[in-house]
XYZ file of C-alpha atoms in Angstrom:
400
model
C -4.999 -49.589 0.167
C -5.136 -49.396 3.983
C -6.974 -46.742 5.796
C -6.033 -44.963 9.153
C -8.994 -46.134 11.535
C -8.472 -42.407 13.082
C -9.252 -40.758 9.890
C -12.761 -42.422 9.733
C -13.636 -41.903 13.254
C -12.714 -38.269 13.108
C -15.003 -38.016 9.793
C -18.045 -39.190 12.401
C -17.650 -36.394 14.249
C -19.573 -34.282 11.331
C -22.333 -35.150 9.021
C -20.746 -38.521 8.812
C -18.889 -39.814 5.552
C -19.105 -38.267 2.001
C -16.483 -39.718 -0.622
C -16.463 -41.268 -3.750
C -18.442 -44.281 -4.625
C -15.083 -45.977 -6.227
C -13.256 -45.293 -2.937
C -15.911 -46.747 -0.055
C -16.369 -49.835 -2.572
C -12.592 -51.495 -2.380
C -12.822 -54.184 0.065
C -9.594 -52.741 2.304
C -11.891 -49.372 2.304
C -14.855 -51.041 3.857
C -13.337 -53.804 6.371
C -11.695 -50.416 8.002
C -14.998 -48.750 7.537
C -16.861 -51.395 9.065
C -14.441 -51.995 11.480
C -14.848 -48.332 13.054
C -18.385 -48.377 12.484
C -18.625 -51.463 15.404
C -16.156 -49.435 17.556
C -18.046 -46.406 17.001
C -21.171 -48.336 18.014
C -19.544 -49.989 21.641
C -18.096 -46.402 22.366
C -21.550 -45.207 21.988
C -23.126 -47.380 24.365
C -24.921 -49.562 21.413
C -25.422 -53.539 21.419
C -27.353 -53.511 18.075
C -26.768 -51.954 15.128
C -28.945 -51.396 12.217
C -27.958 -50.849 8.742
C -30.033 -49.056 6.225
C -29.633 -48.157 2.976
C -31.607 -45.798 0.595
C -32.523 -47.062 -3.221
C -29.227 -46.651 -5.284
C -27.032 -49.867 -6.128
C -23.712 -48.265 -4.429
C -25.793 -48.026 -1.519
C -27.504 -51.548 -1.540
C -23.763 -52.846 -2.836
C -22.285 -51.143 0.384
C -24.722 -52.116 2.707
C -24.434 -55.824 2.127
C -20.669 -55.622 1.925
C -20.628 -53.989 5.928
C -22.673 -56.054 6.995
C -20.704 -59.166 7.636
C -17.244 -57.287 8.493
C -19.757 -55.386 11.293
C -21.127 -58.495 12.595
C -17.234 -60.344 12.583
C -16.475 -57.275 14.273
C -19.195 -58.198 17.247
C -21.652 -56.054 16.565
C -25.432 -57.446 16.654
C -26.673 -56.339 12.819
C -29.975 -55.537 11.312
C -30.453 -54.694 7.900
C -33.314 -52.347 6.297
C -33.569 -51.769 3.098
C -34.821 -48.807 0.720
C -35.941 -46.105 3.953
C -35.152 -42.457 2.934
C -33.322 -40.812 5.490
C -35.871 -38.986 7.495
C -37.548 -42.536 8.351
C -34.144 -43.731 9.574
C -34.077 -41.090 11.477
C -37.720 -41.616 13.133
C -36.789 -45.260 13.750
C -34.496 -44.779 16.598
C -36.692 -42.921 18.322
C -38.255 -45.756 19.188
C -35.683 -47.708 19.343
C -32.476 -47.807 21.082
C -30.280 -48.794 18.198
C -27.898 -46.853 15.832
C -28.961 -46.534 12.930
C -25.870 -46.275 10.069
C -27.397 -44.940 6.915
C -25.889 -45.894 3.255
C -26.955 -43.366 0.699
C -25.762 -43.182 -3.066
C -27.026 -39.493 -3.696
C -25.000 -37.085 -2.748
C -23.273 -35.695 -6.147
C -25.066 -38.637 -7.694
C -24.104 -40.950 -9.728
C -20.963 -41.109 -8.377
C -20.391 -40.870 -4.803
C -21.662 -42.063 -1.563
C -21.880 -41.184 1.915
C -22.743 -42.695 5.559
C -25.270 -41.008 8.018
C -25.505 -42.070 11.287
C -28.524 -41.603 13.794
C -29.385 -42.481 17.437
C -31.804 -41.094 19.642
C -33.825 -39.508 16.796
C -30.827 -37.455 15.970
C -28.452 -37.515 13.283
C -25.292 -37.715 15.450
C -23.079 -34.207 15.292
C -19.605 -34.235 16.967
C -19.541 -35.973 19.983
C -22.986 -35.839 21.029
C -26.566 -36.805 19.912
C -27.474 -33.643 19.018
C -31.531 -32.986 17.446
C -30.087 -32.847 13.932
C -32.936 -35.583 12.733
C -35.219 -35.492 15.741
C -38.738 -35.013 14.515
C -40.020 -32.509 16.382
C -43.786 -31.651 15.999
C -44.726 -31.507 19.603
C -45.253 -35.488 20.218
C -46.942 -36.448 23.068
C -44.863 -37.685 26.152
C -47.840 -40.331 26.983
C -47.076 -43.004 24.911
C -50.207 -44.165 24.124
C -50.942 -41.190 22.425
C -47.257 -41.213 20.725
C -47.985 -41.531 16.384
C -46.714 -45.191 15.164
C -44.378 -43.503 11.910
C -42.765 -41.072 10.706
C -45.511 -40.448 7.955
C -48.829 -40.097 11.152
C -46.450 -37.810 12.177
C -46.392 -35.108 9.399
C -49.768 -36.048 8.410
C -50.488 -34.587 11.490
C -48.779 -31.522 11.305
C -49.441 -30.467 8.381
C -53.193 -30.770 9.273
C -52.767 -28.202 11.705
C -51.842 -25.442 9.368
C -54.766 -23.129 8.047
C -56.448 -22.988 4.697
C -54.991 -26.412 3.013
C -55.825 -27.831 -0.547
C -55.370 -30.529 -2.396
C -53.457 -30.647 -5.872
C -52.406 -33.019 -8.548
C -48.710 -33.379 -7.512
C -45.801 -35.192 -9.941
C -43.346 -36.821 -8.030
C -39.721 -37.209 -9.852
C -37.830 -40.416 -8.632
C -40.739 -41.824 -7.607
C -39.308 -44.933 -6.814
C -36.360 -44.067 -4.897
C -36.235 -44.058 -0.375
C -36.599 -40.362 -0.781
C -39.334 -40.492 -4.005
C -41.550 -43.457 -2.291
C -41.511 -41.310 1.437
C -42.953 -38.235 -0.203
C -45.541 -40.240 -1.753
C -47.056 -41.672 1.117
C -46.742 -38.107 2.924
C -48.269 -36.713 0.060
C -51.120 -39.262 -0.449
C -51.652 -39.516 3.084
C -52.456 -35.536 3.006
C -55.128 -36.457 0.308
C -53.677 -35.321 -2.690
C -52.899 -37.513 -6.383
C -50.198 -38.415 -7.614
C -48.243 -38.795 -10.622
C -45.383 -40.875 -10.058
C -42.881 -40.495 -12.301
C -39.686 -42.644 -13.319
C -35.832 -42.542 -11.820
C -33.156 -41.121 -13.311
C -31.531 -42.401 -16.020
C -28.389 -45.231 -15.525
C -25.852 -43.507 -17.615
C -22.801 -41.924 -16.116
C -21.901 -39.521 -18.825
C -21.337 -36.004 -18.114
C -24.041 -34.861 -19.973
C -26.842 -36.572 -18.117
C -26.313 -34.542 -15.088
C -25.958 -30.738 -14.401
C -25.667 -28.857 -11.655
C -28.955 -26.545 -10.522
C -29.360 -24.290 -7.082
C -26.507 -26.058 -5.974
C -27.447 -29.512 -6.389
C -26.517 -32.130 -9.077
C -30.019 -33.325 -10.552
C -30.456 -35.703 -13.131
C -31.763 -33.816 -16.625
C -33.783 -36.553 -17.620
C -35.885 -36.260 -13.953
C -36.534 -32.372 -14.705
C -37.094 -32.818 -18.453
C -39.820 -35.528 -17.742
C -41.020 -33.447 -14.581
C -41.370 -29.678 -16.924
C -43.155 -31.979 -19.448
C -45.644 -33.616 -17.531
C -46.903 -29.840 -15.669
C -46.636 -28.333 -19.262
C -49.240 -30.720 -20.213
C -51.550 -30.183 -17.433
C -51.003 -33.431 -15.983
C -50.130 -32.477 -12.525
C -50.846 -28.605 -10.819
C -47.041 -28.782 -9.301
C -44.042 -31.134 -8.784
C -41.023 -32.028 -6.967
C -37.793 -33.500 -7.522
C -36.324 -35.597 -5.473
C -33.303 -36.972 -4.288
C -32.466 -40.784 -3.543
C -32.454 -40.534 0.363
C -35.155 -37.600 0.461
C -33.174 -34.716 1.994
C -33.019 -32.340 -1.094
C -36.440 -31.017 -2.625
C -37.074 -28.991 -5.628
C -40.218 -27.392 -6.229
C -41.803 -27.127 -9.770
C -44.698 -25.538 -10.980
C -45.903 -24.987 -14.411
C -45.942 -21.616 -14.948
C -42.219 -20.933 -13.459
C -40.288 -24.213 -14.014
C -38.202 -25.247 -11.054
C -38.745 -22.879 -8.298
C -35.272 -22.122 -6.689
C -34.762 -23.364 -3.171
C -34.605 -19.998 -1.257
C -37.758 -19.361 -2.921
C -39.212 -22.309 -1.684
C -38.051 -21.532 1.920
C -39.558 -17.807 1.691
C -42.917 -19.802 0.849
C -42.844 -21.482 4.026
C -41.860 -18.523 6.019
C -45.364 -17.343 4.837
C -47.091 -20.517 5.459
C -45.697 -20.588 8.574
C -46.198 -17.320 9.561
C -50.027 -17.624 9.128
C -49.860 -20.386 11.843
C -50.087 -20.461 15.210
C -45.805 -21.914 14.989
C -43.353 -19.669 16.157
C -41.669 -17.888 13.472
C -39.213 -14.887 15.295
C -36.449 -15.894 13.878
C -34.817 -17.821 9.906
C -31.497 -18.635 8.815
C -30.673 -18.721 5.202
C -27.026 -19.177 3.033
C -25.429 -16.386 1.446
C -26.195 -17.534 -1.629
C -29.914 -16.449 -1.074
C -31.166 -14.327 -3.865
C -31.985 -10.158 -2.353
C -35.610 -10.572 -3.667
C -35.635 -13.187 -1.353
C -34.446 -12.108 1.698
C -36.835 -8.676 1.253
C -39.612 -10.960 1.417
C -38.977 -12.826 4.218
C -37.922 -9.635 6.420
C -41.573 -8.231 5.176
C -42.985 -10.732 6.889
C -41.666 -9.407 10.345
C -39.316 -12.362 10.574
C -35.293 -11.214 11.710
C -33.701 -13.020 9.102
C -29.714 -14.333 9.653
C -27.248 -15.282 7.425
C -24.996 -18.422 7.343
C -21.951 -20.093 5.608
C -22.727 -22.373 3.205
C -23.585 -26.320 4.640
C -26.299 -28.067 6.336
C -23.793 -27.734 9.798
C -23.402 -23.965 9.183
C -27.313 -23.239 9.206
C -27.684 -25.403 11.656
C -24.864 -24.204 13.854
C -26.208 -20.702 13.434
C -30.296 -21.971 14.204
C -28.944 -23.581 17.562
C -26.512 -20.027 18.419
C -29.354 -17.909 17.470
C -32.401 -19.210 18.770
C -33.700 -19.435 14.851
C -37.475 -21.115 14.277
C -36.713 -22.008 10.994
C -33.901 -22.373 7.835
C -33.055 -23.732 4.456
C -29.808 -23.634 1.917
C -30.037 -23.329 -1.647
C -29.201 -26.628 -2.195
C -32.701 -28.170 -0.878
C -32.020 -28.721 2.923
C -35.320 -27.314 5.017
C -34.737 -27.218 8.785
C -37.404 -26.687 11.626
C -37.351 -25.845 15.328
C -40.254 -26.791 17.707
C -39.954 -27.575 21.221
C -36.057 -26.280 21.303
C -35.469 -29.224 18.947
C -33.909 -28.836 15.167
C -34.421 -31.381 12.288
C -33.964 -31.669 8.810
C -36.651 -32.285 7.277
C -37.248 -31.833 3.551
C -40.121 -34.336 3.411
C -42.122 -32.219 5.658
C -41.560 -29.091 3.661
C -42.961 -30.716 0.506
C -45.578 -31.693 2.312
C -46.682 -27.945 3.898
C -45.294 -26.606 0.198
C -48.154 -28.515 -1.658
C -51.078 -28.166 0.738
C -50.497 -24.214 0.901
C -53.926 -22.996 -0.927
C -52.113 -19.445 -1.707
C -48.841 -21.638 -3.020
C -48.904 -20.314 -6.638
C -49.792 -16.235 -5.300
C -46.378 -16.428 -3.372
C -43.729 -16.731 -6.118
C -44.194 -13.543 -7.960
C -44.883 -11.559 -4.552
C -41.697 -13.198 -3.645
C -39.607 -11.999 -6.804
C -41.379 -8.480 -6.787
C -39.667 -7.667 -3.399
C -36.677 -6.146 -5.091
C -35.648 -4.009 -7.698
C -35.511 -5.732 -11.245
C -31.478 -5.754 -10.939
C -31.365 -7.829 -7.941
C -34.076 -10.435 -8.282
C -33.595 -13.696 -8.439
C -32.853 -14.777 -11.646
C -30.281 -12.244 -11.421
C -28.572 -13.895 -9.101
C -28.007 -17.725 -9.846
C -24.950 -18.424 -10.057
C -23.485 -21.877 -11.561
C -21.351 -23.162 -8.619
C -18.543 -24.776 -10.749
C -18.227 -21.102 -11.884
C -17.501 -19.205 -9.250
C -15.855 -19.649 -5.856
C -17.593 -19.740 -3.021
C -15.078 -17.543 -1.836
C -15.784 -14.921 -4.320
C -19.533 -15.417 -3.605
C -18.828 -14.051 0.052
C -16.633 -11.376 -1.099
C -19.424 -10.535 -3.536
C -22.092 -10.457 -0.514
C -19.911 -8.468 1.808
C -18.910 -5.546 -1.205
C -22.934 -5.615 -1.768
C -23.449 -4.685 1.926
C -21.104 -2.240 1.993
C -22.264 -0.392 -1.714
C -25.986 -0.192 0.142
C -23.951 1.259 3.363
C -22.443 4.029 1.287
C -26.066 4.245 -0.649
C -27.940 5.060 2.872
């Protein structure tokens, strides 16, 4: 089954690729993949290439398989194997290569996708937009530049007041995404329990959907379990390239994502970084956004999607965002990056972490907090969930 070379190089020109596993896998698939990857690569201006792949076998399968067609295809290729995506990401910023990223986790276990990165950026239409760029206020001297990704948040994470060090359980330990929050959060001093990957089967059962995410059950039944029995002070799930985070603790379970991101609006705040402005999705619980507003923070609201936060961040001047999904985006120095890694980090080296969840739920009437208010995605329509947030508005219009 052929493919259009047009339809994959128009599919660049976003977040990169997302399809199913089965589809990217069929030889004809990935010679015309690979083919318009090299193009890609010469139209950019790039001579070398480097493939990397995070820690799933459709990944590692895909990787190898590209490889070859992208080097018959002329360009010069690298391969690197098991960096989550926020090290990928790091990479070409001190390199001048592109960086083409396999990862097997999006709706895991059955799909894949293909990232792409130059510049430090994750590369956004046309451009090299600061999608990726790590952005904590590097030095321009060189010499003084950090060596990795991992000096780098070690860094700025050090720089935020009153810090602590927990016991901290780490689900999918072993994946890109599980192994790159490890060494961020061992670097920071804290210990860790590393806990196992999810499980191999496919069935139906072994996944479910959660905050808007597909997580594997057997990764939060083994994470509740080990904070119920006072093995660890809080966790995180995971996912294979390390761009979703979930936060557990034992008291609450897993900690929604918007709740998460109001936690680090109040971090934040109590820093010396510039916090005027956050984007969140609709999908963010009342409770939630009362809280963040009570921190003096304007707070805007986006479209569902890692490009619609984004979008809105750049439009709006925004210091930080998140979705409910997992995504965490920061702005320093007019730069924007994803950067889920670093929010973990700042998320378990908070002293007042565990004080912040019930002052964040208390911010609303009992009605509208936020268990109130998650909604299954296979459910409802996203659609519906806008008309649902627009009639809200207006009932609180006719209220005042």
């Amino acid at each position: 089954m052929a493919v259009n070379n047009n339809i994959w190089e128009k599919a660049f020109t976003r977040f990169g690729i997302r399809t199913s596993a089965s589809i990217l896998l069929v030889p004809e698939q990935q010679s015309e993949l690979g083919k318009s990857l090299a193009k890609f690569s010469l139209w950019q201006g790039y001579q070398d290439l480097i493939l990397c792949h995070d820690s799933t076998i459709e990944a590692f399968d895909l990787a190898n398989n590209l490889r070859p067609i992208l080097s018959d295809s002329g360009a010069s290729v690298v391969t690197l194997h098991e960096l989550c995506a926020s090290e990928a990401a790091f990479f070409t910023r001190k390199h001048n290569v592109l960086v083409v990223y396999i990862t097997g986790s999006h709706e895991a276990p059955t799909a894949c996708g293909v990232k792409l990165f130059a510049n430090g950026s994750q590369i956004v239409g046309t451009d090299l937009n600061p999608l990726h760029r790590f952005l904590t206020g590097i030095s321009v001297n060189p010499e003084f530049e950090p060596s990795d990704y991992f000096s780098v948040v070690q860094r700025f994470v050090k720089k935020l007041p009153r810090l602590t060090k927990r016991r901290v359980a780490v689900s999918n330990s072993s994946s890109a995404g599980g192994r790159a929050l490890c060494r961020v959060l061992s670097d920071l001093g804290h210990s860790i329990l590393e806990l196992g990957r999810p499980l191999p089967s496919k069935s139906s059962d072994s996944w479910e959907e959660k905050y808007a995410s597909t997580w594997s059950i057997s990764q939060v039944t083994e994470l509740t379990e080990a904070l119920q029995q006072g093995k660890a002070d809080i966790g995180f799930v995971v996912d294979e390239d390390g761009d979703r985070i979930v936060l557990a603790m034992p008291q609450y379970g897993l900690i929604p994502c918007d709740e998460m991101g109001a936690a680090l609006v109040k971090t934040l705040k109590q820093s010396k970084i510039k916090l005027d402005r956050v984007v969140c999705d609709f999908r963010t619980s009342p409770s939630t956004q009362n809280f963040i507003r009570r921190q003096g923070t304007q707070l805007l609201i986006s479209e569902i999607g890692r490009d619609a936060v984004v979008n809105c961040m750049m439009g709006a001047s925004c210091d930080f965002g998140f979705e409910i999904s997992g995504h965490f985006f920061f702005r320093i120095s007019g730069t924007i990056a994803v950067d889920s890694i670093l929010a973990a980090g700042i998320l378990a080296s908070t002293s007042n972490l565990i004080n912040y969840i019930p002052s964040i739920r208390a911010s609303s009437p009992l009605c509208s907090r936020a268990g109130e208010y998650r909604i299954e995605v296979q459910d409802v329509q996203p659609e519906k969930l806008a008309l649902d947030a627009v009639i809200q508005v207006l009932d609180r219009k006719k209220l005042n």
